[in-house]
């Protein structure tokens, strides 16, 4: 049964229009992320984090962003496997100004001592090298029947049940297969394993599917899933990180079966959107993933040659997120306006577009330029 539209607020209506690909509708306003926050806070533009109870709500107020209208269901991983329990975080080696740390997914990560974010870490060890290490270190942590999983998801499910009554989108998130495999083996080692030990890859993916399918089936006892979303990060600036043939063999069969099962289990036969959240040059794999039902791609990075206007014309039935060039916002002034003049009128006429600073707001963007960007966006989106 569809939610009662009389209960929808303005943000929910805009987000529903996005998912319905409604032409000329007001556009939902959100941001991908703020990698510049510490800089803006240190310069006094924003309040310190410890002075605000809900910092995301504070940012929405400052930048006039829409209220959340998505109810995310997690527990299946994001940038790594959906482990339960996760590995103990502990220092493995002291190397002077550096330390080697075991992280939550069992990797040995080299950090600056006393600092574990704000830079690209170095991964020196990974938990999977063969079938034996997969079964010893990972497989049992991906058991879908672990009772703690029900306990951990309960608050999210309760929010999703109530949010769905108000028309919110219920999104089931999971780590994508490539991101999952990379977290287990490392980016370089994984590439060899596709050739040297394909049985190991399939064993890992079968466990990924078993966990995702069983847990989504449990969630669907309580809510109807509007969207299945995979955190994949499979592209870079000139295309995918593995070949189309590898994607077809090692990823798509598991994705397709999961998607079909989720759709079949939905109680009201509602359409399930299928999002692939990746990076880089998305257009090189859109047809490939579209062949199994993926109809929402993000974040369309302009520096990788993603032009949302052209791609929106080429794929009129695909939902598009991202696509605003962070470099243009950094330049400011007329550069921002020219950029938005090109994108926003065309994409509003089309519908199905959710604009964000393509992959988050970097430190190169000044507070003043971001405020100008937000002022202009209000005019295009309302």
CSV table of N, CA and C in Angstrom, one decimal, residues 235-318:
chain,number,residue,atom,x,y,z
A,235,UNK,N,35.0,2.9,-10.3
A,235,UNK,CA,35.6,3.6,-11.4
A,235,UNK,C,36.6,4.6,-10.9
A,236,UNK,N,37.5,5.0,-11.8
A,236,UNK,CA,38.4,6.1,-11.6
A,236,UNK,C,38.3,7.1,-12.8
A,237,UNK,N,39.3,7.9,-13.0
A,237,UNK,CA,39.0,9.0,-13.9
A,237,UNK,C,38.9,8.7,-15.4
A,238,UNK,N,39.3,7.4,-15.8
A,238,UNK,CA,39.1,7.1,-17.2
A,238,UNK,C,38.3,5.8,-17.4
A,239,UNK,N,37.7,5.2,-16.3
A,239,UNK,CA,36.9,4.0,-16.5
A,239,UNK,C,36.9,3.1,-15.3
A,240,UNK,N,36.4,1.9,-15.5
A,240,UNK,CA,36.3,1.0,-14.3
A,240,UNK,C,37.7,0.4,-14.0
A,241,UNK,N,37.8,0.0,-12.7
A,241,UNK,CA,39.1,-0.5,-12.2
A,241,UNK,C,39.3,-2.0,-12.5
A,242,UNK,N,38.2,-2.7,-12.9
A,242,UNK,CA,38.3,-4.0,-13.4
A,242,UNK,C,37.6,-4.1,-14.8
A,243,UNK,N,37.8,-5.1,-15.5
A,243,UNK,CA,37.2,-5.2,-16.9
A,243,UNK,C,35.8,-5.5,-16.8
A,244,UNK,N,35.1,-5.1,-17.9
A,244,UNK,CA,33.6,-5.5,-18.0
A,244,UNK,C,33.4,-7.0,-17.9
A,245,UNK,N,34.3,-7.8,-18.5
A,245,UNK,CA,34.2,-9.2,-18.3
A,245,UNK,C,34.2,-9.7,-16.9
A,246,UNK,N,35.1,-9.1,-16.1
A,246,UNK,CA,35.2,-9.4,-14.7
A,246,UNK,C,33.9,-9.0,-13.9
A,247,UNK,N,33.4,-7.9,-14.3
A,247,UNK,CA,32.2,-7.4,-13.7
A,247,UNK,C,31.1,-8.4,-14.0
A,248,UNK,N,31.0,-8.8,-15.2
A,248,UNK,CA,29.9,-9.8,-15.6
A,248,UNK,C,30.0,-11.1,-14.9
A,249,UNK,N,31.3,-11.6,-14.7
A,249,UNK,CA,31.5,-12.9,-14.1
A,249,UNK,C,31.4,-12.9,-12.6
A,250,UNK,N,32.0,-11.9,-12.0
A,250,UNK,CA,32.1,-12.0,-10.5
A,250,UNK,C,31.1,-11.1,-9.7
A,251,UNK,N,30.5,-10.2,-10.4
A,251,UNK,CA,29.6,-9.3,-9.6
A,251,UNK,C,28.2,-9.4,-10.0
A,252,UNK,N,27.9,-9.2,-11.3
A,252,UNK,CA,26.5,-9.0,-11.8
A,252,UNK,C,25.6,-10.2,-11.4
A,253,UNK,N,26.0,-11.5,-11.5
A,253,UNK,CA,25.0,-12.5,-11.2
A,253,UNK,C,24.5,-12.4,-9.7
A,254,UNK,N,25.4,-12.0,-8.8
A,254,UNK,CA,25.0,-11.9,-7.4
A,254,UNK,C,24.1,-10.7,-7.2
A,255,UNK,N,24.4,-9.6,-7.9
A,255,UNK,CA,23.6,-8.4,-7.8
A,255,UNK,C,22.2,-8.6,-8.4
A,256,UNK,N,22.2,-9.3,-9.5
A,256,UNK,CA,20.9,-9.5,-10.2
A,256,UNK,C,20.0,-10.3,-9.4
A,257,UNK,N,20.5,-11.4,-8.8
A,257,UNK,CA,19.7,-12.3,-7.9
A,257,UNK,C,19.2,-11.6,-6.7
A,258,UNK,N,20.1,-10.8,-6.1
A,258,UNK,CA,19.6,-10.0,-4.9
A,258,UNK,C,18.5,-9.0,-5.3
A,259,UNK,N,18.7,-8.3,-6.3
A,259,UNK,CA,17.7,-7.3,-6.8
A,259,UNK,C,16.4,-8.0,-7.1
A,260,UNK,N,16.4,-9.1,-7.8
A,260,UNK,CA,15.2,-9.8,-8.1
A,260,UNK,C,14.5,-10.3,-6.8
A,261,UNK,N,15.2,-10.8,-5.9
A,261,UNK,CA,14.6,-11.3,-4.6
A,261,UNK,C,14.0,-10.2,-3.8
A,262,UNK,N,14.7,-9.0,-3.8
A,262,UNK,CA,14.1,-7.9,-3.1
A,262,UNK,C,12.8,-7.4,-3.7
A,263,UNK,N,12.8,-7.3,-5.0
A,263,UNK,CA,11.6,-6.9,-5.7
A,263,UNK,C,10.4,-7.9,-5.5
A,264,UNK,N,10.8,-9.2,-5.5
A,264,UNK,CA,9.7,-10.2,-5.4
A,264,UNK,C,9.1,-10.2,-4.0
A,265,UNK,N,10.0,-9.9,-3.0
A,265,UNK,CA,9.5,-10.0,-1.6
A,265,UNK,C,8.7,-8.7,-1.2
A,266,UNK,N,8.8,-7.6,-1.9
A,266,UNK,CA,8.1,-6.4,-1.5
A,266,UNK,C,6.6,-6.7,-1.5
A,267,UNK,N,5.9,-6.3,-0.4
A,267,UNK,CA,4.6,-6.7,-0.2
A,267,UNK,C,3.6,-6.1,-1.2
A,268,UNK,N,3.9,-4.9,-1.7
A,268,UNK,CA,2.9,-4.2,-2.6
A,268,UNK,C,3.4,-4.1,-4.0
A,269,UNK,N,4.3,-4.9,-4.4
A,269,UNK,CA,4.8,-4.9,-5.8
A,269,UNK,C,5.4,-3.5,-6.2
A,270,UNK,N,5.8,-2.7,-5.2
A,270,UNK,CA,6.3,-1.4,-5.5
A,270,UNK,C,7.6,-1.5,-6.3
A,271,UNK,N,7.8,-0.5,-7.2
A,271,UNK,CA,9.1,-0.4,-7.9
A,271,UNK,C,10.2,-0.2,-7.0
A,272,UNK,N,11.3,-1.0,-7.2
A,272,UNK,CA,12.5,-0.8,-6.4
A,272,UNK,C,13.6,-0.2,-7.3
A,273,UNK,N,14.0,1.0,-6.9
A,273,UNK,CA,15.1,1.7,-7.6
A,273,UNK,C,16.4,1.0,-7.1
A,274,UNK,N,17.3,1.0,-8.1
A,274,UNK,CA,18.6,0.2,-7.8
A,274,UNK,C,19.7,1.2,-8.1
A,275,UNK,N,20.4,1.7,-7.0
A,275,UNK,CA,21.4,2.7,-7.1
A,275,UNK,C,22.8,2.1,-7.0
A,276,UNK,N,23.7,2.5,-7.9
A,276,UNK,CA,25.1,2.2,-7.8
A,276,UNK,C,25.9,3.5,-7.5
A,277,UNK,N,26.4,3.5,-6.3
A,277,UNK,CA,27.2,4.7,-5.9
A,277,UNK,C,28.7,4.4,-6.1
A,278,UNK,N,29.2,5.0,-7.2
A,278,UNK,CA,30.6,4.8,-7.5
A,278,UNK,C,31.3,6.1,-7.7
A,279,UNK,N,32.5,6.0,-8.1
A,279,UNK,CA,33.3,7.2,-8.4
A,279,UNK,C,33.7,7.3,-9.9
A,280,UNK,N,34.4,8.4,-10.2
A,280,UNK,CA,35.0,8.4,-11.5
A,280,UNK,C,34.1,8.4,-12.7
A,281,UNK,N,34.6,7.8,-13.8
A,281,UNK,CA,33.9,7.9,-15.1
A,281,UNK,C,32.8,6.8,-15.2
A,282,UNK,N,31.6,7.2,-14.7
A,282,UNK,CA,30.5,6.3,-14.6
A,282,UNK,C,30.0,5.9,-15.9
A,283,UNK,N,30.0,6.8,-16.9
A,283,UNK,CA,29.3,6.5,-18.2
A,283,UNK,C,29.8,5.2,-18.9
A,284,UNK,N,31.0,4.8,-18.6
A,284,UNK,CA,31.6,3.7,-19.2
A,284,UNK,C,31.0,2.3,-18.8
A,285,UNK,N,30.2,2.4,-17.7
A,285,UNK,CA,29.7,1.1,-17.1
A,285,UNK,C,28.1,1.2,-17.0
A,286,UNK,N,27.5,2.3,-17.4
A,286,UNK,CA,26.1,2.5,-17.2
A,286,UNK,C,25.3,1.4,-17.9
A,287,UNK,N,25.6,1.1,-19.2
A,287,UNK,CA,24.8,0.1,-19.9
A,287,UNK,C,25.0,-1.2,-19.3
A,288,UNK,N,26.2,-1.5,-18.8
A,288,UNK,CA,26.5,-2.8,-18.2
A,288,UNK,C,25.7,-3.1,-17.0
A,289,UNK,N,25.7,-2.1,-16.1
A,289,UNK,CA,24.9,-2.3,-14.8
A,289,UNK,C,23.4,-2.1,-15.1
A,290,UNK,N,23.1,-1.3,-16.1
A,290,UNK,CA,21.7,-1.1,-16.4
A,290,UNK,C,21.1,-2.4,-16.9
A,291,UNK,N,21.9,-3.3,-17.5
A,291,UNK,CA,21.4,-4.6,-18.0
A,291,UNK,C,20.8,-5.4,-16.9
A,292,UNK,N,21.1,-5.2,-15.6
A,292,UNK,CA,20.5,-6.0,-14.5
A,292,UNK,C,19.5,-5.1,-13.7
A,293,UNK,N,19.2,-3.9,-14.2
A,293,UNK,CA,18.2,-3.1,-13.5
A,293,UNK,C,18.7,-1.9,-12.8
A,294,UNK,N,20.0,-1.6,-12.7
A,294,UNK,CA,20.5,-0.4,-12.1
A,294,UNK,C,19.9,0.8,-12.8
A,295,UNK,N,19.2,1.7,-12.1
A,295,UNK,CA,18.6,2.8,-12.8
A,295,UNK,C,18.8,4.1,-12.0
A,296,UNK,N,19.9,4.1,-11.2
A,296,UNK,CA,20.3,5.3,-10.4
A,296,UNK,C,21.8,5.3,-10.2
A,297,UNK,N,22.5,6.3,-10.7
A,297,UNK,CA,23.9,6.3,-10.6
A,297,UNK,C,24.3,7.6,-9.9
A,298,UNK,N,25.4,7.6,-9.1
A,298,UNK,CA,25.9,8.7,-8.4
A,298,UNK,C,27.4,8.5,-8.1
A,299,UNK,N,28.3,9.5,-7.9
A,299,UNK,CA,27.9,10.9,-7.9
A,299,UNK,C,28.3,11.7,-9.2
A,300,UNK,N,28.6,11.1,-10.3
A,300,UNK,CA,28.8,11.8,-11.6
A,300,UNK,C,29.9,12.9,-11.4
A,301,UNK,N,31.1,12.5,-11.3
A,301,UNK,CA,32.2,13.5,-11.1
A,301,UNK,C,32.6,14.2,-12.4
A,302,UNK,N,32.6,15.5,-12.4
A,302,UNK,CA,32.8,16.3,-13.6
A,302,UNK,C,34.3,16.2,-14.1
A,303,UNK,N,35.2,16.1,-13.1
A,303,UNK,CA,36.6,16.0,-13.5
A,303,UNK,C,36.9,14.7,-14.2
A,304,UNK,N,36.0,13.7,-14.1
A,304,UNK,CA,36.2,12.4,-14.9
A,304,UNK,C,35.4,12.4,-16.2
A,305,UNK,N,35.0,13.6,-16.6
A,305,UNK,CA,34.3,13.7,-17.9
A,305,UNK,C,32.8,13.4,-17.8
A,306,UNK,N,32.2,13.4,-16.7
A,306,UNK,CA,30.8,13.2,-16.5
A,306,UNK,C,30.0,14.5,-16.7
A,307,UNK,N,29.3,14.6,-17.8
A,307,UNK,CA,28.4,15.7,-18.1
A,307,UNK,C,27.0,15.3,-17.9
A,308,UNK,N,26.3,15.7,-16.8
A,308,UNK,CA,25.0,15.2,-16.5
A,308,UNK,C,24.0,15.7,-17.5
A,309,UNK,N,24.2,16.8,-18.2
A,309,UNK,CA,23.2,17.2,-19.2
A,309,UNK,C,23.2,16.3,-20.3
A,310,UNK,N,24.4,16.0,-20.9
A,310,UNK,CA,24.5,15.1,-22.0
A,310,UNK,C,24.0,13.7,-21.6
A,311,UNK,N,24.5,13.2,-20.5
A,311,UNK,CA,24.1,11.9,-20.0
A,311,UNK,C,22.6,11.8,-19.7
A,312,UNK,N,22.1,12.9,-19.2
A,312,UNK,CA,20.7,12.9,-18.9
A,312,UNK,C,19.8,12.8,-20.1
A,313,UNK,N,20.3,13.3,-21.2
A,313,UNK,CA,19.6,13.2,-22.5
A,313,UNK,C,19.8,11.8,-23.1
A,314,UNK,N,21.0,11.2,-22.9
A,314,UNK,CA,21.3,9.9,-23.4
A,314,UNK,C,20.5,8.8,-22.7
A,315,UNK,N,20.3,9.0,-21.3
A,315,UNK,CA,19.6,8.1,-20.5
A,315,UNK,C,18.5,8.8,-19.8
A,316,UNK,N,17.4,9.0,-20.5
A,316,UNK,CA,16.3,9.8,-20.0
A,316,UNK,C,15.5,9.1,-18.8
A,317,UNK,N,15.7,7.8,-18.6
A,317,UNK,CA,15.0,7.1,-17.5
A,317,UNK,C,15.8,6.8,-16.3
A,318,UNK,N,17.0,7.3,-16.3
A,318,UNK,CA,18.0,7.1,-15.2
A,318,UNK,C,18.0,8.2,-14.2
